GROMACS .gro file of C-alpha atoms in nm:
model
  398
    1MET     CA    1  -3.073  -0.979  -1.175
    2ASN     CA    2  -2.847  -1.125  -1.447
    3ILE     CA    3  -2.521  -0.937  -1.496
    4LEU     CA    4  -2.291  -0.946  -1.798
    5VAL     CA    5  -1.927  -0.848  -1.751
    6THR     CA    6  -1.720  -0.805  -2.067
    7GLY     CA    7  -1.343  -0.803  -2.029
    8ALA     CA    8  -1.405  -1.037  -1.737
    9LYS     CA    9  -1.047  -1.165  -1.720
   10GLY     CA   10  -0.881  -0.824  -1.706
   11MET     CA   11  -0.770  -0.651  -1.389
   12VAL     CA   12  -1.101  -0.473  -1.331
   13GLY     CA   13  -1.314  -0.758  -1.463
   14THR     CA   14  -1.151  -1.016  -1.239
   15ALA     CA   15  -1.193  -0.804  -0.926
   16LEU     CA   16  -1.550  -0.709  -1.014
   17CYS     CA   17  -1.658  -1.067  -1.092
   18ASN     CA   18  -1.500  -1.200  -0.771
   19ASN     CA   19  -1.689  -0.945  -0.565
   20LEU     CA   20  -2.017  -0.982  -0.755
   21LYS     CA   21  -1.998  -1.354  -0.671
   22ASN     CA   22  -1.949  -1.265  -0.305
   23ILE     CA   23  -2.277  -1.074  -0.317
   24ARG     CA   24  -2.455  -1.344  -0.517
   25ASP     CA   25  -2.343  -1.612  -0.274
   26GLU     CA   26  -2.422  -1.391   0.028
   27LYS     CA   27  -2.062  -1.390   0.146
   28ASN     CA   28  -2.079  -1.010   0.130
   29ARG     CA   29  -2.386  -0.884   0.314
   30THR     CA   30  -2.305  -0.512   0.298
   31ARG     CA   31  -2.516  -0.458  -0.017
   32GLN     CA   32  -2.853  -0.603   0.069
   33GLU     CA   33  -3.030  -0.415  -0.212
   34ILE     CA   34  -2.832  -0.599  -0.481
   35LYS     CA   35  -2.983  -0.934  -0.577
   36ILE     CA   36  -2.783  -1.136  -0.832
   37ASP     CA   37  -2.897  -1.453  -1.006
   38GLU     CA   38  -2.641  -1.509  -1.283
   39ILE     CA   39  -2.305  -1.357  -1.374
   40TYR     CA   40  -2.203  -1.392  -1.738
   41GLU     CA   41  -1.829  -1.356  -1.791
   42TYR     CA   42  -1.724  -1.262  -2.145
   43ASP     CA   43  -1.365  -1.224  -2.264
   44VAL     CA   44  -1.150  -1.276  -2.574
   45ASP     CA   45  -1.180  -1.654  -2.553
   46SER     CA   46  -1.560  -1.641  -2.545
   47THR     CA   47  -1.769  -1.710  -2.856
   48LYS     CA   48  -2.004  -1.490  -3.056
   49GLU     CA   49  -2.280  -1.732  -2.967
   50GLN     CA   50  -2.215  -1.674  -2.598
   51LEU     CA   51  -2.221  -1.296  -2.643
   52ASP     CA   52  -2.552  -1.329  -2.828
   53GLU     CA   53  -2.698  -1.535  -2.543
   54TYR     CA   54  -2.572  -1.296  -2.279
   55CYS     CA   55  -2.712  -0.993  -2.462
   56GLN     CA   56  -3.053  -1.160  -2.456
   57LYS     CA   57  -3.050  -1.254  -2.087
   58ALA     CA   58  -2.854  -0.974  -1.914
   59ASP     CA   59  -3.036  -0.717  -1.703
   60PHE     CA   60  -2.721  -0.514  -1.644
   61VAL     CA   61  -2.397  -0.488  -1.844
   62PHE     CA   62  -2.051  -0.386  -1.729
   63ASN     CA   63  -1.855  -0.323  -2.049
   64LEU     CA   64  -1.492  -0.339  -1.938
   65ALA     CA   65  -1.357  -0.490  -2.260
   66GLY     CA   66  -1.096  -0.282  -2.436
   67VAL     CA   67  -0.749  -0.262  -2.585
   68ASN     CA   68  -0.467  -0.090  -2.399
   69ARG     CA   69  -0.151  -0.182  -2.586
   70PRO     CA   70  -0.210  -0.334  -2.929
   71GLU     CA   71   0.075  -0.408  -3.169
   72ASN     CA   72  -0.073  -0.164  -3.421
   73PRO     CA   73  -0.216   0.176  -3.317
   74GLU     CA   74  -0.514   0.130  -3.552
   75ASP     CA   75  -0.621  -0.168  -3.339
   76PHE     CA   76  -0.722   0.076  -3.066
   77MET     CA   77  -1.029   0.172  -3.265
   78LYS     CA   78  -1.107  -0.188  -3.355
   79GLY     CA   79  -1.080  -0.309  -2.996
   80ASN     CA   80  -1.240  -0.016  -2.815
   81PHE     CA   81  -1.495   0.104  -3.070
   82GLY     CA   82  -1.552  -0.210  -3.272
   83PHE     CA   83  -1.645  -0.439  -2.985
   84ALA     CA   84  -1.870  -0.173  -2.834
   85SER     CA   85  -2.061  -0.169  -3.165
   86ASP     CA   86  -2.104  -0.548  -3.156
   87LEU     CA   87  -2.221  -0.540  -2.795
   88LEU     CA   88  -2.479  -0.267  -2.852
   89ALA     CA   89  -2.601  -0.440  -3.168
   90GLY     CA   90  -2.659  -0.756  -2.966
   91LEU     CA   91  -2.861  -0.568  -2.707
   92LYS     CA   92  -3.067  -0.396  -2.976
   93LYS     CA   93  -3.137  -0.732  -3.141
   94TYR     CA   94  -3.328  -0.843  -2.833
   95ASN     CA   95  -3.466  -0.498  -2.747
   96ASN     CA   96  -3.273  -0.529  -2.421
   97LYS     CA   97  -3.290  -0.194  -2.244
   98GLY     CA   98  -3.098  -0.297  -1.935
   99THR     CA   99  -2.852  -0.051  -1.784
  100ILE     CA  100  -2.508  -0.059  -1.942
  101MET     CA  101  -2.185   0.075  -1.795
  102LEU     CA  102  -1.889   0.176  -2.012
  103SER     CA  103  -1.533   0.182  -1.882
  104SER     CA  104  -1.364   0.478  -2.048
  105SER     CA  105  -1.061   0.688  -1.960
  106VAL     CA  106  -0.965   1.046  -1.883
  107GLN     CA  107  -0.755   1.016  -2.199
  108ALA     CA  108  -1.082   1.051  -2.392
  109THR     CA  109  -1.107   1.411  -2.270
  110LEU     CA  110  -1.023   1.617  -2.577
  111ALA     CA  111  -0.920   1.909  -2.360
  112GLY     CA  112  -0.691   1.684  -2.153
  113ARG     CA  113  -0.322   1.625  -2.189
  114PHE     CA  114  -0.378   1.289  -2.365
  115GLY     CA  115  -0.656   1.397  -2.600
  116ASN     CA  116  -0.465   1.345  -2.924
  117SER     CA  117  -0.366   0.981  -2.866
  118GLU     CA  118  -0.507   0.695  -3.071
  119TYR     CA  119  -0.616   0.537  -2.745
  120GLY     CA  120  -0.796   0.855  -2.636
  121ARG     CA  121  -0.971   0.892  -2.972
  122SER     CA  122  -1.091   0.532  -2.962
  123LYS     CA  123  -1.226   0.577  -2.610
  124LYS     CA  124  -1.400   0.902  -2.711
  125ALA     CA  125  -1.558   0.729  -3.011
  126GLY     CA  126  -1.683   0.450  -2.785
  127GLU     CA  127  -1.837   0.704  -2.548
  128GLU     CA  128  -2.028   0.878  -2.825
  129LEU     CA  129  -2.155   0.543  -2.949
  130PHE     CA  130  -2.297   0.469  -2.605
  131PHE     CA  131  -2.455   0.812  -2.565
  132GLN     CA  132  -2.616   0.771  -2.908
  133TYR     CA  133  -2.742   0.426  -2.805
  134ALA     CA  134  -2.901   0.578  -2.494
  135GLU     CA  135  -3.082   0.841  -2.702
  136GLU     CA  136  -3.208   0.584  -2.952
  137THR     CA  137  -3.326   0.319  -2.706
  138GLY     CA  138  -3.398   0.504  -2.383
  139ALA     CA  139  -3.170   0.263  -2.197
  140LYS     CA  140  -2.970   0.398  -1.907
  141VAL     CA  141  -2.600   0.437  -1.992
  142ALA     CA  142  -2.331   0.514  -1.735
  143VAL     CA  143  -1.997   0.621  -1.883
  144TYR     CA  144  -1.703   0.627  -1.643
  145ARG     CA  145  -1.381   0.808  -1.731
  146PHE     CA  146  -1.131   0.642  -1.502
  147VAL     CA  147  -0.800   0.792  -1.397
  148ASN     CA  148  -0.493   0.569  -1.346
  149LEU     CA  149  -0.614   0.239  -1.204
  150MET     CA  150  -0.420   0.061  -0.929
  151GLY     CA  151  -0.473  -0.311  -0.884
  152HIS     CA  152  -0.299  -0.641  -0.946
  153SER     CA  153  -0.216  -0.650  -1.315
  154ARG     CA  154   0.057  -0.767  -1.547
  155PRO     CA  155   0.385  -0.578  -1.481
  156LYS     CA  156   0.553  -0.388  -1.762
  157TYR     CA  157   0.218  -0.344  -1.932
  158ASN     CA  158   0.002  -0.038  -1.868
  159SER     CA  159   0.046   0.043  -1.498
  160ALA     CA  160   0.364   0.204  -1.366
  161ILE     CA  161   0.257   0.138  -1.006
  162SER     CA  162   0.202  -0.232  -1.074
  163THR     CA  163   0.542  -0.250  -1.240
  164PHE     CA  164   0.711  -0.078  -0.946
  165CYS     CA  165   0.537  -0.311  -0.697
  166TRP     CA  166   0.643  -0.618  -0.893
  167ALA     CA  167   1.001  -0.497  -0.932
  168MET     CA  168   1.042  -0.405  -0.566
  169ALA     CA  169   0.890  -0.731  -0.444
  170ASN     CA  170   1.101  -0.942  -0.679
  171ASP     CA  171   1.433  -0.755  -0.650
  172GLU     CA  172   1.413  -0.643  -1.013
  173PRO     CA  173   1.558  -0.313  -1.139
  174PHE     CA  174   1.332  -0.028  -1.247
  175THR     CA  175   1.373   0.336  -1.345
  176VAL     CA  176   1.187   0.649  -1.239
  177ASN     CA  177   1.266   0.931  -1.479
  178ASP     CA  178   1.098   1.209  -1.280
  179ARG     CA  179   1.011   1.162  -0.913
  180SER     CA  180   0.793   1.475  -0.919
  181THR     CA  181   0.551   1.334  -1.180
  182GLU     CA  182   0.205   1.337  -1.022
  183LEU     CA  183  -0.061   1.074  -1.082
  184GLU     CA  184  -0.429   1.061  -1.003
  185VAL     CA  185  -0.490   0.705  -0.886
  186LEU     CA  186  -0.805   0.500  -0.834
  187TYR     CA  187  -0.766   0.181  -0.629
  188ILE     CA  188  -0.943  -0.130  -0.752
  189ASP     CA  189  -1.145  -0.184  -0.432
  190ASP     CA  190  -1.280   0.171  -0.451
  191LEU     CA  191  -1.370   0.116  -0.816
  192VAL     CA  192  -1.563  -0.201  -0.728
  193GLU     CA  193  -1.755  -0.018  -0.455
  194GLY     CA  194  -1.838   0.248  -0.713
  195MET     CA  195  -1.982  -0.023  -0.938
  196PHE     CA  196  -2.193  -0.149  -0.650
  197ASP     CA  197  -2.322   0.208  -0.604
  198LEU     CA  198  -2.421   0.204  -0.972
  199LEU     CA  199  -2.608  -0.125  -0.927
  200GLU     CA  200  -2.799   0.039  -0.642
  201GLY     CA  201  -2.871   0.351  -0.849
  202LYS     CA  202  -2.649   0.565  -0.627
  203GLU     CA  203  -2.378   0.653  -0.879
  204LEU     CA  204  -2.207   0.993  -0.878
  205HIS     CA  205  -2.202   1.213  -1.186
  206CYS     CA  206  -1.924   1.450  -1.282
  207GLU     CA  207  -1.792   1.681  -1.548
  208PHE     CA  208  -1.432   1.673  -1.659
  209ALA     CA  209  -1.184   1.958  -1.689
  210GLY     CA  210  -0.863   1.807  -1.816
  211VAL     CA  211  -0.758   1.517  -1.597
  212GLU     CA  212  -0.909   1.644  -1.272
  213THR     CA  213  -1.275   1.584  -1.198
  214VAL     CA  214  -1.535   1.810  -1.041
  215LEU     CA  215  -1.842   1.640  -0.894
  216LYS     CA  216  -2.172   1.770  -1.032
  217GLU     CA  217  -2.522   1.625  -1.011
  218ASP     CA  218  -2.598   1.702  -1.376
  219GLY     CA  219  -2.272   1.579  -1.529
  220ARG     CA  220  -2.268   1.365  -1.842
  221TYR     CA  221  -2.017   1.120  -1.698
  222CYS     CA  222  -2.005   0.904  -1.389
  223CYS     CA  223  -1.704   0.874  -1.162
  224VAL     CA  224  -1.574   0.712  -0.847
  225PRO     CA  225  -1.487   0.997  -0.608
  226VAL     CA  226  -1.211   0.825  -0.406
  227VAL     CA  227  -0.903   0.935  -0.602
  228HIS     CA  228  -0.551   0.977  -0.463
  229LYS     CA  229  -0.296   1.228  -0.591
  230VAL     CA  230   0.057   1.100  -0.549
  231THR     CA  231   0.399   1.152  -0.704
  232LEU     CA  232   0.614   0.873  -0.842
  233GLY     CA  233   0.874   0.960  -0.580
  234GLU     CA  234   0.623   0.909  -0.300
  235VAL     CA  235   0.524   0.573  -0.448
  236VAL     CA  236   0.885   0.454  -0.465
  237ASP     CA  237   0.966   0.576  -0.113
  238LEU     CA  238   0.668   0.387   0.027
  239LEU     CA  239   0.762   0.070  -0.161
  240GLU     CA  240   1.118   0.088  -0.029
  241SER     CA  241   0.985   0.113   0.327
  242PHE     CA  242   0.754  -0.184   0.265
  243LYS     CA  243   1.042  -0.392   0.134
  244ALA     CA  244   1.259  -0.304   0.434
  245GLN     CA  245   0.988  -0.385   0.691
  246PRO     CA  246   1.087  -0.750   0.752
  247THR     CA  247   1.436  -0.625   0.844
  248THR     CA  248   1.355  -0.301   1.027
  249LEU     CA  249   1.022  -0.429   1.169
  250MET     CA  250   0.899  -0.071   1.117
  251MET     CA  251   0.550  -0.061   0.969
  252PRO     CA  252   0.497   0.268   0.782
  253LYS     CA  253   0.204   0.492   0.867
  254MET     CA  254  -0.106   0.360   0.692
  255PRO     CA  255  -0.415   0.548   0.813
  256ALA     CA  256  -0.758   0.413   0.721
  257GLY     CA  257  -0.842   0.490   0.359
  258SER     CA  258  -0.492   0.618   0.280
  259PHE     CA  259  -0.302   0.560  -0.041
  260ALA     CA  260  -0.024   0.397   0.163
  261LYS     CA  261  -0.261   0.137   0.306
  262LYS     CA  262  -0.390   0.044  -0.039
  263LEU     CA  263  -0.042   0.040  -0.193
  264TYR     CA  264   0.085  -0.197   0.077
  265SER     CA  265  -0.197  -0.441   0.003
  266LEU     CA  266  -0.110  -0.426  -0.368
  267TYR     CA  267   0.263  -0.466  -0.301
  268LEU     CA  268   0.201  -0.785  -0.103
  269THR     CA  269   0.022  -0.944  -0.400
  270TYR     CA  270   0.348  -0.934  -0.597
  271LEU     CA  271   0.561  -1.109  -0.333
  272PRO     CA  272   0.707  -1.439  -0.453
  273THR     CA  273   0.598  -1.728  -0.234
  274ASP     CA  274   0.944  -1.769  -0.081
  275LYS     CA  275   0.897  -1.421   0.072
  276PHE     CA  276   0.564  -1.504   0.233
  277LYS     CA  277   0.754  -1.570   0.555
  278TYR     CA  278   1.059  -1.406   0.712
  279ALA     CA  279   1.269  -1.478   1.019
  280LEU     CA  280   1.244  -1.278   1.341
  281LYS     CA  281   1.533  -1.228   1.581
  282MET     CA  282   1.471  -1.432   1.898
  283ASN     CA  283   1.665  -1.311   2.200
  284VAL     CA  284   1.716  -1.640   2.383
  285ASP     CA  285   1.868  -1.716   2.726
  286ASP     CA  286   1.819  -1.976   2.998
  287ARG     CA  287   1.496  -1.803   3.111
  288GLY     CA  288   1.322  -1.829   2.773
  289SER     CA  289   1.307  -1.581   2.485
  290PHE     CA  290   1.192  -1.233   2.384
  291THR     CA  291   1.108  -1.150   2.021
  292GLU     CA  292   1.008  -0.815   1.876
  293LEU     CA  293   0.735  -0.857   1.613
  294VAL     CA  294   0.635  -0.519   1.473
  295HIS     CA  295   0.746  -0.158   1.520
  296THR     CA  296   0.528   0.143   1.444
  297GLU     CA  297   0.607   0.514   1.435
  298GLU     CA  298   0.307   0.616   1.642
  299CYS     CA  299   0.214   0.318   1.862
  300GLY     CA  300   0.546   0.165   1.965
  301GLN     CA  301   0.608  -0.206   1.929
  302MET     CA  302   0.459  -0.550   1.982
  303SER     CA  303   0.660  -0.846   2.111
  304ILE     CA  304   0.628  -1.207   2.227
  305ASN     CA  305   0.781  -1.311   2.558
  306ILE     CA  306   0.828  -1.678   2.648
  307SER     CA  307   0.914  -1.766   3.007
  308LYS     CA  308   1.025  -2.116   3.102
  309PRO     CA  309   0.865  -2.295   3.402
  310GLY     CA  310   0.933  -2.127   3.736
  311ILE     CA  311   1.104  -1.823   3.579
  312THR     CA  312   1.049  -1.461   3.688
  313LYS     CA  313   1.108  -1.181   3.436
  314GLY     CA  314   1.091  -0.804   3.461
  315GLN     CA  315   1.174  -0.660   3.802
  316HIS     CA  316   1.202  -0.305   3.668
  317TRP     CA  317   1.004   0.017   3.629
  318HIS     CA  318   0.966   0.302   3.378
  319ASN     CA  319   0.919   0.679   3.405
  320SER     CA  320   0.687   0.723   3.108
  321LYS     CA  321   0.694   0.399   2.916
  322TRP     CA  322   0.377   0.189   2.950
  323GLU     CA  323   0.296  -0.162   2.841
  324LEU     CA  324   0.016  -0.416   2.810
  325PHE     CA  325   0.084  -0.778   2.908
  326ILE     CA  326  -0.150  -1.035   2.754
  327VAL     CA  327  -0.087  -1.398   2.849
  328VAL     CA  328  -0.203  -1.626   2.566
  329ALA     CA  329  -0.069  -1.961   2.688
  330GLY     CA  330   0.035  -2.100   3.026
  331HIS     CA  331  -0.032  -1.993   3.385
  332GLY     CA  332   0.137  -1.697   3.549
  333LEU     CA  333   0.136  -1.413   3.799
  334ILE     CA  334   0.191  -1.045   3.723
  335GLN     CA  335   0.293  -0.825   4.016
  336GLU     CA  336   0.321  -0.444   4.029
  337ARG     CA  337   0.434  -0.210   4.309
  338ASN     CA  338   0.418   0.170   4.319
  339ILE     CA  339   0.779   0.283   4.384
  340ASN     CA  340   0.660   0.590   4.576
  341THR     CA  341   0.371   0.466   4.788
  342GLY     CA  342   0.454   0.097   4.812
  343GLU     CA  343   0.103  -0.001   4.704
  344LYS     CA  344   0.107  -0.345   4.546
  345VAL     CA  345  -0.128  -0.538   4.315
  346GLU     CA  346  -0.104  -0.879   4.153
  347PHE     CA  347  -0.298  -1.060   3.882
  348GLU     CA  348  -0.312  -1.432   3.824
  349VAL     CA  349  -0.326  -1.483   3.447
  350SER     CA  350  -0.385  -1.774   3.215
  351GLY     CA  351  -0.415  -1.855   2.846
  352ASP     CA  352  -0.749  -2.012   2.934
  353LYS     CA  353  -0.890  -1.666   3.010
  354ILE     CA  354  -0.712  -1.403   2.803
  355GLU     CA  355  -0.695  -1.064   2.974
  356ALA     CA  356  -0.489  -0.747   2.921
  357ILE     CA  357  -0.295  -0.609   3.218
  358HIS     CA  358  -0.182  -0.244   3.222
  359ILE     CA  359   0.182  -0.198   3.326
  360ILE     CA  360   0.176   0.151   3.476
  361PRO     CA  361   0.462   0.406   3.468
  362GLY     CA  362   0.619   0.439   3.812
  363TRP     CA  363   0.521   0.084   3.914
  364THR     CA  364   0.797  -0.177   3.922
  365HIS     CA  365   0.666  -0.504   3.783
  366ASN     CA  366   0.741  -0.866   3.703
  367ILE     CA  367   0.581  -1.170   3.544
  368ILE     CA  368   0.621  -1.515   3.700
  369ASN     CA  369   0.559  -1.849   3.533
  370LEU     CA  370   0.365  -2.049   3.794
  371SER     CA  371   0.378  -2.375   3.598
  372ASP     CA  372   0.632  -2.650   3.666
  373THR     CA  373   0.603  -2.793   3.316
  374GLU     CA  374   0.465  -2.542   3.064
  375ASN     CA  375   0.604  -2.227   2.908
  376LEU     CA  376   0.430  -1.897   2.975
  377VAL     CA  377   0.364  -1.707   2.650
  378THR     CA  378   0.287  -1.335   2.675
  379VAL     CA  379   0.205  -1.080   2.406
  380MET     CA  380   0.358  -0.748   2.511
  381THR     CA  381   0.275  -0.411   2.359
  382CYS     CA  382   0.474  -0.099   2.444
  383ASN     CA  383   0.403   0.264   2.357
  384GLU     CA  384   0.750   0.319   2.213
  385VAL     CA  385   1.014   0.124   2.025
  386PHE     CA  386   1.301   0.031   2.256
  387ASN     CA  387   1.587   0.280   2.234
  388PRO     CA  388   1.911   0.150   2.392
  389ASN     CA  389   2.034   0.510   2.423
  390TRP     CA  390   1.724   0.606   2.624
  391PRO     CA  391   1.581   0.281   2.763
  392ASP     CA  392   1.367   0.433   3.043
  393THR     CA  393   1.407   0.103   3.231
  394PHE     CA  394   1.536   0.081   3.587
  395GLY     CA  395   1.588  -0.245   3.775
  396GLU     CA  396   1.407  -0.292   4.109
  397PRO     CA  397   1.242  -0.603   4.255
  398VAL     CA  398   0.870  -0.592   4.318
   0.00000   0.00000   0.00000
């Protein structure tokens, strides 16, 4: 299959082309039904001759080209309707009846809150042109009315979320006029997966009522169903917690598939390179060091413990706190004793054979570096973040 992507250098086009190449080159093996030979990338710096060639050879077209913020409002129609006319004319010239996808917007919905904008009218006109083309040629046309898209794009352009991410990551000021303003947001990775569904003939159809979508099998439009509803205030609060994380170590809740998880990934793409790393507080003494790495609200904390040769650490027990000790370098001994029964166990551990050792509540424990020359390095996880006002730690030798 040969695929043409117009608007290939835009936010959506860049992400789609990158991931189409992953499938073509078999780096992504999750879509075995999609076989790609060539990917034609068309953008504003491409020539008419190239477009003509691509229209002849393409088996599938993603039309992502469009104008979002022209200097003159009348350029909306020229950019969104005019190019669509040229593209369809090129396909007709070669009697190319390959499937064509059109990237439209909820702003094209006449009944929606943005229906009277120049941008919305140009998108609506483009849609009708494509539907007419489908009737005339019999080619399959898939028109997507996207909600607010969230991906790495130019700040201060057409995405408030991108602008907020950029500003927060780069210590730039920004203003939120109404924290209660609600957005419907589609993340770029979900959009790309929706395009893969289309390539496999598994697209979802929908009908539109205002900005919200209702899935229907017989709808005129196609849509990607993974949409998040979020207020601007929620976005800003999450971004502030992301920015504070290197200082607080607290990683916000980010369940699988959540808006927070996707926003954090986007936020990181705006970090300047001098923020790619940040210092951690090492608690150092003559025995070695102990460094907290990450805190979480639900799963406690993760730390790195370094013990110098011959050193014993620990010698305490907990009522309810539990831990996992994982030696990743060196040679050591972990001992535990039940404070009530006196039962004792010990585990010889080594970075050469990485194992996880449960540290059980009610068992006093230690960790001993058995080497005379090498440090013992242990990853330690704990079910709660250390609270100096309630440490649940009581000294007692094993």
